[in-house]
Amino acid sequence: MFSEEELKQVEELKSHYPTNLSAVMGVLHMYQDKYGHISDEGITYVANLLEVPEENVLGVVTFYEMYHQHKTGKYKLQVCTNVSCMLRGSDMVLQTIKDKIGIGIGEMTDDGLFSVHEAECLGSCGTAPMMSVNKDYHENLTPETINELIDALKAKG
Amino acid sequence: MKQHTTRMTLTIDNKTVTADTGASILDVARQNGIDIPTLCWHEQLSPHGGCRMCIVEVEGLSHFPTACTTPAADGMIVRTHTAQIREMRAEILQLFLSEHTASCLVCDEQEECREYMSTVRKAGVTTGCRYCPKDGQCELQAVTESLGVRDIIYPIYYRGIPVETEDPFYDRDYNLCILCGRCVRMCQEVRLADVLAYKHRGRDAIIGPAFARTHLEAGCEFCGACVSVCPTGTLREKARAWEGAPDREEITTCTFCGVGCQVRLLVKEDRIIGSLPADDPTVNQGQLCVKGRFCNTELVNGHQRIRHPYRRENDIAWDVSWDAAFELIAEKLRSSAPERTGMLVSSNLTNEDLYVAQKFMRVVMKTHHIDSTARLFYGSGFSAYLTLMDRAVPLSAIRDASAVLMVGLDTRFSRSVVGVAIRTAMKRGIRMFTLHSREHTFSLNADVWLQPEVGEEYRYVEALVRLAAGEDVTDRSIPADMRVRLADVARALSESDSPVILVGAEFLQYDSSRAFLAAVAQLADHVGAGVLTLPAQNNLYGSLLSGSFPELLPGMRPTADAARLQKLESLWGTSLTGLTDAWNADHLLRDDCAMQFLYAVGALPPVHRGAAKFTVFQNMYPPEPYCSADLVLPTAAATETDGSFLNGERRVQRVRRAVAPPGIALPDWDILCRLARHMGAEGFAFTRPEEIREEMAQVIPGFGEAEIDARGILPLAFDAVMHVSGNGTAQRPPDSDHPFILHSSVVEHTHRGFPLAAWVEGSRILFPEGVLDISAEDARALGLRDGDSVHVSGASFEEIYPVRIVRQQPRGALHASILESALTHPNPQPVSVRKADV
Ligand code: SF4
Ligand code: SF4
Ligand code: SF4
Ligand code: FES
Ligand code: FES
C-alpha cells in the first residue's frame, strides 16, 4: 500500500521515537493523505507495518476527529465546534453550508467534491468561528465569506 | 552512620509520616491508614489518573492533583478530606452515576429494601430490584456509599448498548462501564495480550477489541484477568453472576495441567462459587489460564455428579450402600487371579490417592498391575517423554533465559501463564522462537516461526541438532527459506548462555513423536538448554513418584530394584516376590485382553465387552455410555479432598479440601483404604492424608510436611525403562483417493478422563473434542458449513465428525482433537472426506 519512498519515510518517522506506538499518528496521517480516509484494512495495514496491536491503532483512529474512517470529499470542510467557535457561531457556519450545498456533519455531496466534518479546537480560537478546508484555515467566518469560499472551490472543481 | 537518604517526611491530614522516595501520595496515605477513595487505581496495574476520585489538596499547588499519579515529596503538606475535596469528589461521582444505570445506588428505598426483602410480597420487593450481578461487591457502590451520594443532579443518560453474551465464560454490559481502564491495562500491561483498547471518545467511548470482533475472534485467552479487576458489573463471569460475596476462601493447586498454578477457591454455603489466581510468586505469579480460572467451578458443581454407589446390570442401575459395594468387590476379587486383575488410575489423582492405589494392588492383590491412563496419551513416545521430563528446569528459568524455543506449544488456552512469562521475557529483549505447523498465539510475535509441514516437525528439530553441531543441512525437503530460519535459530540457541526449550503436547501423538522427543533431548544437550515439558496431566510426576505403573515402585524406582523391594516388604510387612507385571493399559485396547477384574479410578477407554469380566468405575461423573461398568463408585473432586500434587518442575504442592463431596462420595484414598480393611488387609488404617504421607516419606526422601509447605522441588531421578507400544507406521503421502492429510491430537483438556467440554459449557467452544478442523478454502470446495457432518475415511478407519472451519488450518490438512481411545495409526494419515448424508 505504501511505496518504497513512503516506507522510507515511515522508517524515518520511527527513528524519532523510542517505541513504534509513538509513530502511529504520523503514519496514520500519511495513510490518510494518500487515501483520503482510513479504512479497516488501513488500520490493519498500519498496525502490521508498525508491529503494534490493531486495537491500539483503532483506538487512535476513533479517538481523534481528524482521522476519517469513511470516504471523504475532495474538499473536507472541517468545522470547529469547540467552545470558542461554538460561542462565536459554529452553528451558523454549519447552517450556511447546509443551505449552500445541502449536507451536514458526516455527509458528502453526490459529486464527491465536499464533505462536512465536526472538528475539535484547531487552536485558532482568536479568529473564531473557523473551519479548515483540507489543511487550510478559514477564519472569522460569516455567511458571505462561506458562500464565496464554496463558490470558489466549486469553480476550481 | 550515614544518613538514609531514600526516606522522606511529609504531612498528610496533619499527621507527620515518612516513606520511601518514589511512592505516590496514595501509597503513603494507605501505608499510614488514611483512606482515599479510588476507582481506576489497582495494585497490579500502573497508575492511570483517570477517575479523579483520589484528588487531594497539596499546599502550594493551585490545582488538585490525583494522589495515585502524584509522587510524594519531602516536606509536602497534603490534605485528603477537606470539605471542598469531598464536595468535588461527590460532584465527579455524580457524573459517573449519571451514565450508570444501576439506580439501586441512589434508590430512596435502599435501606428499607434490604431490611424488608424477606417479607412475602411481590417479587420485585422480596428479592429487591437488583440490576447488577456485582451487587454487594461493586467498588462503585462502595465509593458511592462512602461519599454519601444519595442523589444525582444531572440528567440520566442511558446508552442502551446491547449486552455482549456471545463469548464463553464472561458477559459484558458496557452500560455499566465507568471507563476506568483497568481491564485495558490488565490485558495490555500484565497479560501482554493486547485484546482490549479504548474505542471512540466522549460519551461514545467504549472498551473492546478492534472492529466488531468478538473476544474469541480477537485472540482473547479467556484468562479472566480483566474480569477480576473490573470494579463494576460490566465484566461478569457467567457462572458467578448474582452469586454475591463468598463466605471464605481456600488456597489450593489447580488440577488441569502440570504447571500447577496456585488457586484461590471462593466458597459460599459449602459450595465453590469461583476460582481466582492466588498471589503466588513461584509458579503462576498471580495469573491463571482459562481452565484454572473458569472451568473449575462448573466441573465440580455439575448436578450430574455421582452421589451414591450404584450397581449396573443389563441396563438397569440401582443404588447400593458402601458396605454392599465393598462386599461385592471383595467377592469378585477373591475369585480373580492376580495376573488377570488390573487397576487403571488417572494421573489427575493426588499423590496420596495414587500411593494407596498401588499399595492396594501390590499388597492386597499381589500384582504390579496398576497403570496410569497417561500411557495412552503419550503412546509410542511415552518413555522418551518421561526421560525428557526428567530434565525439567524450574519455571523461573524462563524469567532468566536469554533465548526460548517453543516446540508444539500453543499457550492460548492451556498453560497461558507460561505464555505470559514468555511475553514478559520478550519485553526484556530475549529471543523467542517457535516451531509449530499451525498458526498459533506466538506465530506472529516470535522472532522466528519455524513452520514445518504437519508430521515433519521432528525433521526440523533434527536439522537444528545438526546445525548446532556445526554440520550443514542439505535436506532438500525443507524449503530454502526455512533452512535459513533454522540456521538462524540454531545459531542463536548455541550463542545463548541460558536457552530454554519448552515442549508442548501438540505433536506427541504423531508416529514421529519418539524421534521428535529424542531430537529435542539431543538439541538440549548440544546447546546446553534447559527443558520444560509442562505435561498435560497435572500429576504425571506424582504418578511416577507414587509407583502407580507396573514398571515402577514408590520413589520412582524400577520394579526390579531388589533393595527397594526389600525396603517395601519390611515397610508393608508382606512379601513382594513373584508379583506379575505383564499387563499395562495398552493391553486394554487389544482384542486378546481378557481380565477377570478391572478397577478404573478415573477414566476407562472404550474396551470390548470381553476385556474385563467385572469392572468397577470410580469417578466424579457417570461413565460414558460405551463403558461397561458393573459397579460405579462416587468420588470426591480435588476441591473436596486434602493431599498433594507434584507439578512438571517436580514441585510438591498442597491440595486442600474446600467443601464436602456430594452425597456420600469419598476421596479415592479413603474408598481404597476402606475396601482393603473390609477385605481384612493390614496397613490401610489411614484416616488422614498426613498419615499416608508419613509412610511415603519413608521411601521418598523430601516428602515431609515441611517440604510441602515450602513447596520445594523434590530431588528425583528417573531411570526406569517403560514399555511402549505403538507401531510407528511410516506416513504415506496423500494420493488421489485420499487427498487430505489428517492429523489427530489427543485432547489434553481432560480431567479424570472426561473432556472438560463434556461438563463445562464454555469449553465446548474453546476446546471441543471430536471435531474436525478444516480450512475455509477446503470447506468451500466441499460445500461445507460450520457444524456440518463429514465422513472421513482412511486406510485404517472410518469416522463421522462435525466440522469446524478454522482460519489457521493449512489447506489440504485436517486436524481432529480426539480422546486417547479414538486414536488410530498411522498418524498423520491420508484420508478422503465427503459430506455425510443427512
Ligand atoms: S480475558 Fe484475558 S486475554 Fe481476554 S480480554 Fe481479558 S485480560 Fe485480555
Ligand atoms: S469494563 Fe470494567 S474494568 Fe473495564 S473500563 Fe469498564 S468498568 Fe473499568
Ligand atoms: S496453566 Fe495449568 S495449572 Fe495453571 S491454571 Fe491453567 S490448567 Fe491450571
Ligand atoms: S474553539 Fe474553534 S479553534 Fe479553538
Ligand atoms: S484512582 Fe486516582 S485517578 Fe482514579
mmCIF file of N, CA and C and ligand atoms in Angstrom, chain B residues 174 176-184 198 207 226 229-232 234-235, ligand 2:
data_model
loop_
_atom_site.group_PDB
_atom_site.id
_atom_site.type_symbol
_atom_site.label_atom_id
_atom_site.label_comp_id
_atom_site.label_asym_id
_atom_site.label_seq_id
_atom_site.Cartn_x
_atom_site.Cartn_y
_atom_site.Cartn_z
ATOM 1 N N TYR B 174 -21.637 -2.988 28.791
ATOM 2 C CA TYR B 174 -20.911 -1.718 28.811
ATOM 3 C C TYR B 174 -21.767 -0.530 29.245
ATOM 4 N N LEU B 176 -22.761 -0.338 32.095
ATOM 5 C CA LEU B 176 -22.313 -0.166 33.478
ATOM 6 C C LEU B 176 -20.850 0.281 33.559
ATOM 7 N N CYS B 177 -20.215 0.416 32.408
ATOM 8 C CA CYS B 177 -18.776 0.677 32.392
ATOM 9 C C CYS B 177 -18.474 2.116 32.780
ATOM 10 N N ILE B 178 -17.501 2.303 33.653
ATOM 11 C CA ILE B 178 -17.115 3.658 34.046
ATOM 12 C C ILE B 178 -15.795 4.069 33.390
ATOM 13 N N LEU B 179 -15.343 3.304 32.422
ATOM 14 C CA LEU B 179 -14.137 3.632 31.659
ATOM 15 C C LEU B 179 -12.911 3.866 32.545
ATOM 16 N N CYS B 180 -12.810 3.043 33.565
ATOM 17 C CA CYS B 180 -11.656 3.202 34.447
ATOM 18 C C CYS B 180 -10.395 2.649 33.780
ATOM 19 N N GLY B 181 -10.578 1.812 32.761
ATOM 20 C CA GLY B 181 -9.434 1.313 32.009
ATOM 21 C C GLY B 181 -8.637 0.226 32.700
ATOM 22 N N ARG B 182 -9.155 -0.306 33.811
ATOM 23 C CA ARG B 182 -8.407 -1.375 34.487
ATOM 24 C C ARG B 182 -8.283 -2.588 33.583
ATOM 25 N N CYS B 183 -9.363 -2.942 32.900
ATOM 26 C CA CYS B 183 -9.343 -4.130 32.046
ATOM 27 C C CYS B 183 -8.320 -3.964 30.915
ATOM 28 N N VAL B 184 -8.288 -2.745 30.350
ATOM 29 C CA VAL B 184 -7.364 -2.496 29.235
ATOM 30 C C VAL B 184 -5.924 -2.622 29.727
ATOM 31 N N TYR B 198 -9.355 1.204 24.187
ATOM 32 C CA TYR B 198 -10.454 2.171 24.182
ATOM 33 C C TYR B 198 -10.803 2.464 22.741
ATOM 34 N N ILE B 207 -15.043 0.169 25.524
ATOM 35 C CA ILE B 207 -13.900 -0.733 25.569
ATOM 36 C C ILE B 207 -14.182 -1.934 24.677
ATOM 37 N N CYS B 226 -9.112 -9.583 33.197
ATOM 38 C CA CYS B 226 -9.845 -8.323 33.084
ATOM 39 C C CYS B 226 -11.107 -8.372 33.934
ATOM 40 N N VAL B 229 -10.483 -7.647 37.648
ATOM 41 C CA VAL B 229 -10.167 -6.291 38.112
ATOM 42 C C VAL B 229 -11.271 -5.284 37.825
ATOM 43 N N CYS B 230 -12.295 -5.676 37.084
ATOM 44 C CA CYS B 230 -13.371 -4.723 36.781
ATOM 45 C C CYS B 230 -14.079 -4.331 38.083
ATOM 46 N N PRO B 231 -14.113 -3.033 38.412
ATOM 47 C CA PRO B 231 -14.710 -2.635 39.691
ATOM 48 C C PRO B 231 -16.235 -2.677 39.652
ATOM 49 N N THR B 232 -16.814 -2.722 38.472
ATOM 50 C CA THR B 232 -18.274 -2.676 38.338
ATOM 51 C C THR B 232 -18.790 -4.010 37.808
ATOM 52 N N THR B 234 -19.717 -4.586 34.866
ATOM 53 C CA THR B 234 -19.612 -4.627 33.407
ATOM 54 C C THR B 234 -19.122 -5.983 32.919
ATOM 55 N N LEU B 235 -17.977 -6.407 33.448
ATOM 56 C CA LEU B 235 -17.424 -7.699 33.073
ATOM 57 C C LEU B 235 -17.855 -8.687 34.132
HETATM 58 S S1 SF4 C 2 -15.162 -2.763 31.698
HETATM 59 FE FE1 SF4 C 2 -14.831 -2.573 33.914
HETATM 60 S S2 SF4 C 2 -12.600 -2.505 34.115
HETATM 61 FE FE2 SF4 C 2 -13.054 -2.084 32.004
HETATM 62 S S3 SF4 C 2 -13.151 0.129 31.858
HETATM 63 FE FE3 SF4 C 2 -15.246 -0.574 32.185
HETATM 64 S S4 SF4 C 2 -15.555 -0.526 34.384
HETATM 65 FE FE4 SF4 C 2 -13.345 -0.368 34.037
#
